[in-house]
Amino acid sequence: MSQLPEQEEVSRIILEGLRDKLFLDGVTVDTNLVEPGLIDSAGFIRLFVVLEEEFDIEVTAHDLSLDRFQTVRSISEFVIAKRRRTDATESSVDAGRA
């Protein structure tokens, strides 16, 4: 399954974070990160920090679901959706101030 350009860019950044911050090489967008234990609980915390820093989002307890963080593809879908919700919220707040 191919990715849209935005998703490709988000996935590229996530893959770089996995390689540079979590030292995971050879991971693709569809590599299962959970079942083989590639990322443990401490690794997920580092991943959340990478996501928050790189994409200016907040990963909350409500967001925590293994399905969302199973693969780079699912993480990138989560990031894109989270950014859109954040942008929509900020737009409505800005409109209310006008």
C-alpha positions as CSV (number, residue, x, y, z in Angstrom):
1,M,0.0,0.0,0.0
2,S,1.5,3.3,-1.0
3,Q,1.5,6.4,1.1
4,L,0.4,9.9,0.4
5,P,3.1,12.6,0.2
6,E,2.3,14.0,3.7
7,Q,2.3,10.5,5.1
8,E,5.6,9.7,3.4
9,E,7.3,12.8,4.9
10,V,5.9,12.0,8.4
11,S,7.0,8.4,8.1
12,R,10.5,9.5,7.0
13,I,10.8,11.7,10.1
14,I,9.5,8.9,12.4
15,L,12.0,6.4,10.8
16,E,14.8,8.8,11.4
17,G,13.7,9.2,15.1
18,L,13.6,5.4,15.5
19,R,17.1,5.1,14.0
20,D,18.7,8.1,15.7
21,K,17.0,8.1,19.1
22,L,16.0,4.5,19.7
23,F,18.8,3.0,17.6
24,L,16.5,0.8,15.5
25,D,17.9,0.1,12.1
26,G,16.2,-1.8,9.3
27,V,12.7,-0.8,10.3
28,T,10.2,-0.1,7.5
29,V,6.8,1.6,7.5
30,D,5.1,-1.8,8.0
31,T,7.5,-3.4,10.5
32,N,5.6,-4.5,13.6
33,L,7.3,-2.6,16.5
34,V,5.3,-4.2,19.3
35,E,5.0,-8.0,18.9
36,P,8.7,-8.8,18.4
37,G,9.5,-6.4,21.3
38,L,11.5,-4.0,19.2
39,I,10.2,-1.2,21.4
40,D,9.8,-1.6,25.1
41,S,7.9,0.7,27.5
42,A,11.0,3.0,27.9
43,G,11.3,3.0,24.1
44,F,7.7,4.1,23.7
45,I,8.3,7.0,26.1
46,R,11.3,8.1,23.9
47,L,9.2,7.7,20.8
48,F,6.4,9.9,22.3
49,V,9.1,12.6,23.1
50,V,10.3,12.4,19.4
51,L,6.7,12.7,18.1
52,E,6.0,15.7,20.4
53,E,9.2,17.5,19.5
54,E,9.2,16.8,15.8
55,F,5.5,17.3,15.1
56,D,4.5,19.8,17.9
57,I,1.8,17.5,19.2
58,E,0.9,16.2,22.6
59,V,0.6,12.4,23.2
60,T,-1.9,12.0,26.0
61,A,-3.0,9.0,28.0
62,H,-6.2,9.0,25.8
63,D,-4.0,8.4,22.8
64,L,-2.3,5.4,24.1
65,S,-3.4,2.4,22.1
66,L,-1.1,-0.4,20.8
67,D,-3.0,-0.2,17.5
68,R,-1.9,3.4,17.0
69,F,1.8,2.6,17.6
70,Q,2.1,-0.9,16.0
71,T,3.9,0.3,12.9
72,V,5.5,3.5,11.5
73,R,2.5,3.6,9.1
74,S,0.0,3.6,12.0
75,I,2.1,6.1,13.9
76,S,2.2,8.5,10.9
77,E,-1.6,8.2,10.5
78,F,-2.0,9.0,14.2
79,V,0.4,12.0,13.9
80,I,-1.4,13.4,10.8
81,A,-4.8,13.0,12.5
82,K,-3.5,14.6,15.7
83,R,-2.1,17.6,13.8
84,R,-5.3,18.1,11.9
85,R,-7.3,18.0,15.2
86,T,-4.9,20.5,16.8
87,D,-5.0,22.8,13.7
88,A,-8.8,22.7,13.7
89,T,-9.0,23.5,17.4
90,E,-6.5,26.4,17.1
91,S,-8.5,27.7,14.1
92,S,-11.8,27.7,16.0
93,V,-10.1,29.4,19.0
94,D,-8.6,32.0,16.7
95,A,-12.0,32.5,15.0
96,G,-13.6,33.0,18.5
97,R,-11.1,35.8,19.2
98,A,-11.9,37.7,16.0
